[in-house]
mmCIF file of N, CA and C in Angstrom:
data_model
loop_
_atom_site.group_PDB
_atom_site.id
_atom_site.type_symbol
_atom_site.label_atom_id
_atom_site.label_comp_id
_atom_site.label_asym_id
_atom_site.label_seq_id
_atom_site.Cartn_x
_atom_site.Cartn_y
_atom_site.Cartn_z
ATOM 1 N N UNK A 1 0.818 -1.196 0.000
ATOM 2 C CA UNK A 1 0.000 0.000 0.000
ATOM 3 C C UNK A 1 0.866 1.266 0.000
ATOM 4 N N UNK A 2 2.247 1.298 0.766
ATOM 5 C CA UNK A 2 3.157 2.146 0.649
ATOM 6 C C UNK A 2 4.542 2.178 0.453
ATOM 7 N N UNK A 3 4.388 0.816 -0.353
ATOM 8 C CA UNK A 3 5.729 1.111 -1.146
ATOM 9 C C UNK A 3 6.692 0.433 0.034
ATOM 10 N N UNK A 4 6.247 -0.439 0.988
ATOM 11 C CA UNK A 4 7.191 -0.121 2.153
ATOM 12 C C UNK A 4 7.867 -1.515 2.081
ATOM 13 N N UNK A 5 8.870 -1.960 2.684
ATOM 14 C CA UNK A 5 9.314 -3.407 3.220
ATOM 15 C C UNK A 5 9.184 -4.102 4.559
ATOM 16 N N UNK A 6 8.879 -4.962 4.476
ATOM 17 C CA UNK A 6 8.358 -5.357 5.806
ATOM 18 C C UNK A 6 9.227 -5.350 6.906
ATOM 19 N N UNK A 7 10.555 -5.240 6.929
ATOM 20 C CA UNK A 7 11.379 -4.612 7.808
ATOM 21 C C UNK A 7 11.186 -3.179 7.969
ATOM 22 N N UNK A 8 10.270 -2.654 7.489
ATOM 23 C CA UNK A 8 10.318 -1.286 7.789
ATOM 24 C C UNK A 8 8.909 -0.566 8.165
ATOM 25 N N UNK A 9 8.340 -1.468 8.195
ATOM 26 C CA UNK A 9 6.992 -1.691 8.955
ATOM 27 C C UNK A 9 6.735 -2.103 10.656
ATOM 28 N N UNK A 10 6.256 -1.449 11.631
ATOM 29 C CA UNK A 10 6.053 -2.004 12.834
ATOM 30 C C UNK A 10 4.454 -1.609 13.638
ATOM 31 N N UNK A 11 4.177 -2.616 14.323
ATOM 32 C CA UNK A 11 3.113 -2.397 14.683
ATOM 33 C C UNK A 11 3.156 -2.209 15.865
ATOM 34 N N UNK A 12 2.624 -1.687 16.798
ATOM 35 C CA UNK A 12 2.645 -0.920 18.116
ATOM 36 C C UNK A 12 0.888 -1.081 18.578
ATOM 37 N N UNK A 13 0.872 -1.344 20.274
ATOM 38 C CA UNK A 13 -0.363 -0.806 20.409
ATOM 39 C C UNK A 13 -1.211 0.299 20.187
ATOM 40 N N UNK A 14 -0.766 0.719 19.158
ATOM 41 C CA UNK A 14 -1.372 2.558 19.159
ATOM 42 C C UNK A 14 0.005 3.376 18.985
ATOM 43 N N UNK A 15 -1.278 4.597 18.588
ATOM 44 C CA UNK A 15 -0.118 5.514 17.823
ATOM 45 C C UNK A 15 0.863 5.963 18.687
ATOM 46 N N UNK A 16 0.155 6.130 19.922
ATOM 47 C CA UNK A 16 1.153 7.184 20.878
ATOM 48 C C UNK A 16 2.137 6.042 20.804
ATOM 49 N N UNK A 17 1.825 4.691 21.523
ATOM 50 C CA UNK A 17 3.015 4.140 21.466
ATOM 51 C C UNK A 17 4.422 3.750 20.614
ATOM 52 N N UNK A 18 3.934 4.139 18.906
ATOM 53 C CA UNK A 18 4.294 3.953 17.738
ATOM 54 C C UNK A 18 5.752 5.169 17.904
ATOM 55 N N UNK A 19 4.887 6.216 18.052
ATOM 56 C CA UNK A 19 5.801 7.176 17.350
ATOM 57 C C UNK A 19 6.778 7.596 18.894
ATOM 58 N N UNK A 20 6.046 7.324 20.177
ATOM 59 C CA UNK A 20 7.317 7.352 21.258
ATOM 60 C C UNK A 20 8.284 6.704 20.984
ATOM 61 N N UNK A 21 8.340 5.835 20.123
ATOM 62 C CA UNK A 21 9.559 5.040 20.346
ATOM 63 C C UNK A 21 10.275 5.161 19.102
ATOM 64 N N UNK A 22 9.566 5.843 18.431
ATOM 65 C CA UNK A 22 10.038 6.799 17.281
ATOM 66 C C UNK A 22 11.477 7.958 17.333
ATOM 67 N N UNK A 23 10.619 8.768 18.494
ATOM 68 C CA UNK A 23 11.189 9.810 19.025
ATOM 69 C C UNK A 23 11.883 9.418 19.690
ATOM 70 N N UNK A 24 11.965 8.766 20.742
ATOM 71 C CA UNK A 24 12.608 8.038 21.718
ATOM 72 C C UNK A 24 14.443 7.700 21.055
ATOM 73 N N UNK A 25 13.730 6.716 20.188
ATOM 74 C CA UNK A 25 15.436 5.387 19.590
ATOM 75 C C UNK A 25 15.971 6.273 18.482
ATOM 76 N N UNK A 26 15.271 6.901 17.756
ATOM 77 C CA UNK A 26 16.485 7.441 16.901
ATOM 78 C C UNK A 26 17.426 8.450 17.265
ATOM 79 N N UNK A 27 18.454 8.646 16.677
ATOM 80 C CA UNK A 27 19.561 9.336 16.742
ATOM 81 C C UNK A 27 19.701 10.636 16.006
ATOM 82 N N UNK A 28 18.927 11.535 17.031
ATOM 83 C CA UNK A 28 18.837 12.894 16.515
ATOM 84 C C UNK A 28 19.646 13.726 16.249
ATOM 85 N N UNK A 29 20.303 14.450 15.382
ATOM 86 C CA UNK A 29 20.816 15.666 15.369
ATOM 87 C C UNK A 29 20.476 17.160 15.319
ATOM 88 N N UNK A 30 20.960 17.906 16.197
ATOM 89 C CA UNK A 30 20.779 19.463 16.388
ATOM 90 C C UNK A 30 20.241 19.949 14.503
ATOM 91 N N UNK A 31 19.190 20.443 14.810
ATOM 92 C CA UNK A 31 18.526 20.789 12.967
ATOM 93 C C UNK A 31 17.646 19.698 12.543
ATOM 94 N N UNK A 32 17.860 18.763 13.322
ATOM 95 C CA UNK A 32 16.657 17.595 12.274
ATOM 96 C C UNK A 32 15.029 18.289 12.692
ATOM 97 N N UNK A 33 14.236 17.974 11.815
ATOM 98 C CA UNK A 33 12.942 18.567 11.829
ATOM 99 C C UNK A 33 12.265 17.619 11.266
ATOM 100 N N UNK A 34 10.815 17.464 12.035
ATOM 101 C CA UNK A 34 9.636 16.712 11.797
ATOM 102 C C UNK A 34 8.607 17.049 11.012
ATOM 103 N N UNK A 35 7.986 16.362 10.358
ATOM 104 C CA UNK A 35 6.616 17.402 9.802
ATOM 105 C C UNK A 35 5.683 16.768 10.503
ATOM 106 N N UNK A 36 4.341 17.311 10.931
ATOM 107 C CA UNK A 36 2.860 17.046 10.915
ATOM 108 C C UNK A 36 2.231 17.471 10.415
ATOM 109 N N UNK A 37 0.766 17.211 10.808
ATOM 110 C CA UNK A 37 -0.404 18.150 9.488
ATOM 111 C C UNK A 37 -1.101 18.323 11.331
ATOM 112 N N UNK A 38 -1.415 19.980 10.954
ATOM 113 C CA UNK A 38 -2.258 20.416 11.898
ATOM 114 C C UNK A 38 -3.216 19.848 12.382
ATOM 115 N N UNK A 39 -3.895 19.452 13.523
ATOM 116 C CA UNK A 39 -4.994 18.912 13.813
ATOM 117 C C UNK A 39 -4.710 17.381 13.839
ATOM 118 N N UNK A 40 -3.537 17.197 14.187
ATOM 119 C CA UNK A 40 -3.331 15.555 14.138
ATOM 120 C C UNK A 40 -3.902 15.152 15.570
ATOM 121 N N UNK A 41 -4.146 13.797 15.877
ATOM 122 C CA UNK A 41 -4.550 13.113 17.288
ATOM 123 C C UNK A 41 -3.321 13.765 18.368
ATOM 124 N N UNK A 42 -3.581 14.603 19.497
ATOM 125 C CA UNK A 42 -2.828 15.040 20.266
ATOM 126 C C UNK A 42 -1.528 14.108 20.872
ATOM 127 N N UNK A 43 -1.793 13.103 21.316
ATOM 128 C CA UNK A 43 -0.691 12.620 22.011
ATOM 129 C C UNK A 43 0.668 11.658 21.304
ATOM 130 N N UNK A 44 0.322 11.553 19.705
ATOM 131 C CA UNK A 44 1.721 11.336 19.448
ATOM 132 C C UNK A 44 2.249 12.476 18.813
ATOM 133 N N UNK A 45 1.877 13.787 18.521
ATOM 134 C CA UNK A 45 2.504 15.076 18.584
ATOM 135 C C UNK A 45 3.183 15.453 19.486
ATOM 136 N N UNK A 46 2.730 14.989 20.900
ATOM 137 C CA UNK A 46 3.270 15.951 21.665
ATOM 138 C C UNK A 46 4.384 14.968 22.431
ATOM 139 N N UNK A 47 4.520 13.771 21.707
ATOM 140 C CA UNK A 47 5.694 12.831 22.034
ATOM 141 C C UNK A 47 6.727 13.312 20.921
ATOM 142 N N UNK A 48 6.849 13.793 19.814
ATOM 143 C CA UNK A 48 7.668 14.203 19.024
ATOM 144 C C UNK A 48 8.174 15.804 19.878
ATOM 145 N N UNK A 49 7.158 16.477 19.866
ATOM 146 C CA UNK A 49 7.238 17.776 20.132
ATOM 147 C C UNK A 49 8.066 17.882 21.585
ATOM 148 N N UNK A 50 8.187 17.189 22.656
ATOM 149 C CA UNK A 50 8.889 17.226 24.250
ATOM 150 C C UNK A 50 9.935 16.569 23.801
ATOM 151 N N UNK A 51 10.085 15.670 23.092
ATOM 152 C CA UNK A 51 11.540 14.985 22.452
ATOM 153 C C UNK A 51 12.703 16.077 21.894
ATOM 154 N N UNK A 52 11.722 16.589 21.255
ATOM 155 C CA UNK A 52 12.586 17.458 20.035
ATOM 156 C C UNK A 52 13.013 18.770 20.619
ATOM 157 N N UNK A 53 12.203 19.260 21.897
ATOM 158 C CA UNK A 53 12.849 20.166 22.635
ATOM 159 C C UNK A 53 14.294 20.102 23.311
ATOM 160 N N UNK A 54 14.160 18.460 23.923
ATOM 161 C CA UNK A 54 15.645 18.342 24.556
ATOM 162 C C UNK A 54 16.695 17.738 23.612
ATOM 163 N N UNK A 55 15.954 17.582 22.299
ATOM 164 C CA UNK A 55 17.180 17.036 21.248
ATOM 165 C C UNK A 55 17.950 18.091 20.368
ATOM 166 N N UNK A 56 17.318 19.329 20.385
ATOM 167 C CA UNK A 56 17.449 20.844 19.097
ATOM 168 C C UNK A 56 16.869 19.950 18.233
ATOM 169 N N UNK A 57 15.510 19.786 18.017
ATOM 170 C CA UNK A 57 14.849 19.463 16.920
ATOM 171 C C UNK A 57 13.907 20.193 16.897
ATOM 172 N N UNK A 58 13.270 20.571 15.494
ATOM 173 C CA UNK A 58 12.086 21.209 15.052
ATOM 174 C C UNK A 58 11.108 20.049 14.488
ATOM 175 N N UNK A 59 9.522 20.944 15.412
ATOM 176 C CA UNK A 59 8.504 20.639 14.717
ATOM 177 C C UNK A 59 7.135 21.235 14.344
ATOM 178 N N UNK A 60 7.158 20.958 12.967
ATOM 179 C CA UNK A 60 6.596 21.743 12.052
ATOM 180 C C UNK A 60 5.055 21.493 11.641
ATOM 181 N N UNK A 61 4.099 22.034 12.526
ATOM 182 C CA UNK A 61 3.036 21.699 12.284
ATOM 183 C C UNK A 61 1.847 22.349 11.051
ATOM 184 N N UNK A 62 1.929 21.427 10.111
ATOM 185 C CA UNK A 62 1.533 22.046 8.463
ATOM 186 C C UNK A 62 0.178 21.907 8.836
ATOM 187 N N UNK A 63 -0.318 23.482 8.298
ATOM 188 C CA UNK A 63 -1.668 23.550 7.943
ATOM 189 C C UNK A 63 -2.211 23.133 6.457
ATOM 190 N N UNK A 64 -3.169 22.733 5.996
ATOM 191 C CA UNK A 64 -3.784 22.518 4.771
ATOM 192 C C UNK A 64 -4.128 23.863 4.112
ATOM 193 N N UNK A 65 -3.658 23.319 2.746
ATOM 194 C CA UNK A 65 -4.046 25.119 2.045
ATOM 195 C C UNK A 65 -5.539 24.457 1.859
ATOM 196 N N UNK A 66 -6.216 23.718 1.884
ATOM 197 C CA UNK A 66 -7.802 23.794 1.483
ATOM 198 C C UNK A 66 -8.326 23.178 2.665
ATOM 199 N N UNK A 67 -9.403 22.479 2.363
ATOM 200 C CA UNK A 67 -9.949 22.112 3.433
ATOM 201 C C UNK A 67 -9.446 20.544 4.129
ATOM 202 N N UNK A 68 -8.532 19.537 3.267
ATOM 203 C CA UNK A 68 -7.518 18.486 3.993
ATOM 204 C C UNK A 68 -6.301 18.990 3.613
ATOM 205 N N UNK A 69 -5.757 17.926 4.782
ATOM 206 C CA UNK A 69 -4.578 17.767 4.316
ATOM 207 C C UNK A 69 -4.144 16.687 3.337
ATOM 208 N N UNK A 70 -3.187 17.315 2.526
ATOM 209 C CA UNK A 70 -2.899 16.482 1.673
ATOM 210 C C UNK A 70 -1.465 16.060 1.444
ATOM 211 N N UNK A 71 -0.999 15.220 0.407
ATOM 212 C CA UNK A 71 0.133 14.647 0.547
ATOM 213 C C UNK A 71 1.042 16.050 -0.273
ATOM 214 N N UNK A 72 0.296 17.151 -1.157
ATOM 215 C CA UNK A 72 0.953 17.959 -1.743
ATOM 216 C C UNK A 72 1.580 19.058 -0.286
ATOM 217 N N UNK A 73 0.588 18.837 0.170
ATOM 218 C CA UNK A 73 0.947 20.061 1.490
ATOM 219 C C UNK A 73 2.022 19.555 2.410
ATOM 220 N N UNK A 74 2.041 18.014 2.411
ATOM 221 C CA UNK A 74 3.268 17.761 3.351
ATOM 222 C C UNK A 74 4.378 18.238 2.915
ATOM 223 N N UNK A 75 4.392 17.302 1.458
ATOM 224 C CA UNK A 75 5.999 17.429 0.731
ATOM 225 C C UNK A 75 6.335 18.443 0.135
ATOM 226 N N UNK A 76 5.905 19.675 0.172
ATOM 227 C CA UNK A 76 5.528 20.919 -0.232
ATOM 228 C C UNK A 76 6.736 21.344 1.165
ATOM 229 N N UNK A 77 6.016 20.747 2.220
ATOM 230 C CA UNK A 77 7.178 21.167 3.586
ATOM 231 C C UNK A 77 8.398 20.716 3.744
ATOM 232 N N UNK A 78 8.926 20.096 3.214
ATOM 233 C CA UNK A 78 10.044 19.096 3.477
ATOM 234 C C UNK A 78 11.344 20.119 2.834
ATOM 235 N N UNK A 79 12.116 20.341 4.060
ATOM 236 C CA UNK A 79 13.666 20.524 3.602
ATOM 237 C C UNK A 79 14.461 19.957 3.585
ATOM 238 N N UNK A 80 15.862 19.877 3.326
ATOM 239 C CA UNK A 80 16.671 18.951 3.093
ATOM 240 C C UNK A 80 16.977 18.528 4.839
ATOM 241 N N UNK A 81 16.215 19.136 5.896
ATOM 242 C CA UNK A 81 16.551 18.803 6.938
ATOM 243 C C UNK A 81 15.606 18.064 8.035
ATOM 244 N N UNK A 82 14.566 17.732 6.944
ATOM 245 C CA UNK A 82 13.293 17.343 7.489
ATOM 246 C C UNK A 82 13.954 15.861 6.990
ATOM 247 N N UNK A 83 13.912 15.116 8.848
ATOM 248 C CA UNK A 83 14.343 13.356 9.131
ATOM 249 C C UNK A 83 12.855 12.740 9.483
ATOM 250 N N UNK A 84 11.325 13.213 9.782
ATOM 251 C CA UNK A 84 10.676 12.652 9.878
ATOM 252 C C UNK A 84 9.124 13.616 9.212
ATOM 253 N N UNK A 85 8.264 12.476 8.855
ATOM 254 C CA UNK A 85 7.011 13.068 8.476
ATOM 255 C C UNK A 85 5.804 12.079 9.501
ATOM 256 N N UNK A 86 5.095 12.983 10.342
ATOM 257 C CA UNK A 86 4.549 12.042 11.227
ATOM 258 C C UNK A 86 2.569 12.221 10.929
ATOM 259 N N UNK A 87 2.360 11.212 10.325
ATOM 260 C CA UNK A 87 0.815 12.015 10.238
ATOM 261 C C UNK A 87 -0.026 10.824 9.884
ATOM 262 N N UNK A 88 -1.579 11.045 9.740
ATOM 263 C CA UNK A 88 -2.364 9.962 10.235
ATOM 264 C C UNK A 88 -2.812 9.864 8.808
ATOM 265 N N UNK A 89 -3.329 8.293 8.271
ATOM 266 C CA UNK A 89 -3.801 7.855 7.276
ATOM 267 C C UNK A 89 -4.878 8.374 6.812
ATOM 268 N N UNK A 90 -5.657 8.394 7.570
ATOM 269 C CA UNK A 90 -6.914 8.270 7.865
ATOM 270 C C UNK A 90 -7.267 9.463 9.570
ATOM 271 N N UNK A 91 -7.778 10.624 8.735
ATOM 272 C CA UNK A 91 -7.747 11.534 9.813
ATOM 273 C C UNK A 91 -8.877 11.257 10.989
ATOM 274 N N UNK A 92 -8.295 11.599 12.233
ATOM 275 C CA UNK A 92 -9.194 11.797 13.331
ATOM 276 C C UNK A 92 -10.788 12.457 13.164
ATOM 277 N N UNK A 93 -9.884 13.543 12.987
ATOM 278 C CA UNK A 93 -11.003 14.953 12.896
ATOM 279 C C UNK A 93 -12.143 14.945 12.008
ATOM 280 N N UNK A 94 -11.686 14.376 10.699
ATOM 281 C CA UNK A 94 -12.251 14.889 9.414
ATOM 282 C C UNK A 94 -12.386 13.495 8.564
ATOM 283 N N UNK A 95 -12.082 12.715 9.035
ATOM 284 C CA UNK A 95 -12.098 11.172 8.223
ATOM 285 C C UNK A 95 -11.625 11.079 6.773
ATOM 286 N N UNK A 96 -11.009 12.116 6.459
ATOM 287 C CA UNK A 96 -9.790 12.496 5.093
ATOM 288 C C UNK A 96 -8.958 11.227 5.251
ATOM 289 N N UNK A 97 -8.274 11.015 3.635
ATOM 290 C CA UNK A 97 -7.623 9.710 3.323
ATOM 291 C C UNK A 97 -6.426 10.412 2.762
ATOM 292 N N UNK A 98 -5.216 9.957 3.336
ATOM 293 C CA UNK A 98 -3.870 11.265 2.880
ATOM 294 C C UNK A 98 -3.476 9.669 1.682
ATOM 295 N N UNK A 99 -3.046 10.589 0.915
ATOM 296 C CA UNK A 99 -2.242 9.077 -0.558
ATOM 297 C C UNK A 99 -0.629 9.094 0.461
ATOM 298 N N UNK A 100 -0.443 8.145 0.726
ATOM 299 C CA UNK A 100 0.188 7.972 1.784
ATOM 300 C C UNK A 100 1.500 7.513 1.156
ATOM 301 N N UNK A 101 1.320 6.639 -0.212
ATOM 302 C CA UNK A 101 2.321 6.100 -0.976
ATOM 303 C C UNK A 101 2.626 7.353 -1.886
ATOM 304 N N UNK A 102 2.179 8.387 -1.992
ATOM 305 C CA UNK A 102 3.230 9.648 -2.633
ATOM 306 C C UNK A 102 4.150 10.179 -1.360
ATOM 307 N N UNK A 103 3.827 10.009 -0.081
ATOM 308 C CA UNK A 103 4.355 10.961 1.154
ATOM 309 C C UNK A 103 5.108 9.734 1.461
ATOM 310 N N UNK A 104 5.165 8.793 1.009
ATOM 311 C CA UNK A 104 6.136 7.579 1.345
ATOM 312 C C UNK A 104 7.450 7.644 0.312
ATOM 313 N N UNK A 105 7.226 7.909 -0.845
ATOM 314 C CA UNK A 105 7.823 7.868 -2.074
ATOM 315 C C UNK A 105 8.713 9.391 -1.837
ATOM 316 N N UNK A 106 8.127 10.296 -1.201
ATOM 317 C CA UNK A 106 8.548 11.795 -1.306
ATOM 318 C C UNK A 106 10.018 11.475 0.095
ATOM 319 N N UNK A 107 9.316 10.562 0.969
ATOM 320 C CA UNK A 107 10.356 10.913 2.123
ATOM 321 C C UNK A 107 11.509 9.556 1.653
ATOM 322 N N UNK A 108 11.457 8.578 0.918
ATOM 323 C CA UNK A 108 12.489 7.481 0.760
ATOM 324 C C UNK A 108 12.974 8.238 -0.487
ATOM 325 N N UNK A 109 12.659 9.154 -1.033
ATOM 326 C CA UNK A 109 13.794 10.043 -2.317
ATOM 327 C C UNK A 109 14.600 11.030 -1.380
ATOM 328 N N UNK A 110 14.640 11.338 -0.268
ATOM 329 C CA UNK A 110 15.496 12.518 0.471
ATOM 330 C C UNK A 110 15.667 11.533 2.035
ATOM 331 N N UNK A 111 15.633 9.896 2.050
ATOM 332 C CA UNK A 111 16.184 9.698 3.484
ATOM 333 C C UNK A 111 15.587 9.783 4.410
ATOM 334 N N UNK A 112 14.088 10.425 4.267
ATOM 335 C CA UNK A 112 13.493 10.705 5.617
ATOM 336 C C UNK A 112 12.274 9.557 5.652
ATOM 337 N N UNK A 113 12.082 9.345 6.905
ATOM 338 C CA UNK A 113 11.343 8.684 7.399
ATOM 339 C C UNK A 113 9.420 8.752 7.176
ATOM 340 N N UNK A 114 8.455 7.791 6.923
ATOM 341 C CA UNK A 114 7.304 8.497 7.119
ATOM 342 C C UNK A 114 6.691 7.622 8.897
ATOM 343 N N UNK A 115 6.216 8.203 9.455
ATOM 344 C CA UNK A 115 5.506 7.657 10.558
ATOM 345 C C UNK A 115 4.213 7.956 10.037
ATOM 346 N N UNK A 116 3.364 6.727 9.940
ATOM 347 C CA UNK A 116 2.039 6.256 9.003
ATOM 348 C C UNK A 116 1.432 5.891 9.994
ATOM 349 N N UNK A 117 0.298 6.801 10.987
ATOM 350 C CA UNK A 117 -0.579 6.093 11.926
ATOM 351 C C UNK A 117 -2.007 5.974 11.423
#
């Protein structure tokens, strides 16, 4: 569905738990930056976001130029210093469907990671 390998796939009880250990195990450097899409489910944001304070990391919470978010608006955000894209398949809020295999394809052409909850 996203292009992915099954080594690079993991399943977690839930998101929060997914992306803590996200934030948690990798090996951050001072400048790495995250993306989200505004209005994501609160508590694995704010496991990136308390991480990235004590690591010098940025995170970048993307608003939608229309009414979803979309996969143009993520990768639209991405700098050469953006190491993660963290955002939900299938939105909370709005029950929007992000094409998940372009925001997969966008972050394995520049190295970066997608976190797919």
């Amino acid at each position: 569905m996203i292009g992915a390998k099954p080594e690079e796939i993991a399943v977690t009880a839930g998101a929060g738990t997914g992306v803590a250990a996200v934030a948690h195990l990798l090996k951050w450097k001072p400048g790495d930056e995250v993306i989200t899409a505004k209005g994501e489910f609160p508590l694995p944001v704010r496991h990136l976001e308390a991480n990235g304070r004590t690591r010098g990391r940025e995170t970048e919470n993307r608003a939608p130029r229309d009414r979803f978010i979309t996969a143009d608006d993520l990768i639209a955000a991405m700098t050469p210093r953006t190491r993660v894209i963290s955002v939900s398949h299938v939105r909370f809020d709005d029950g929007s469907l992000l094409d998940a295999a372009r925001v997969a394809a966008a972050c394995h052409a520049q190295g970066a990671l997608l976190v797919l909850m």
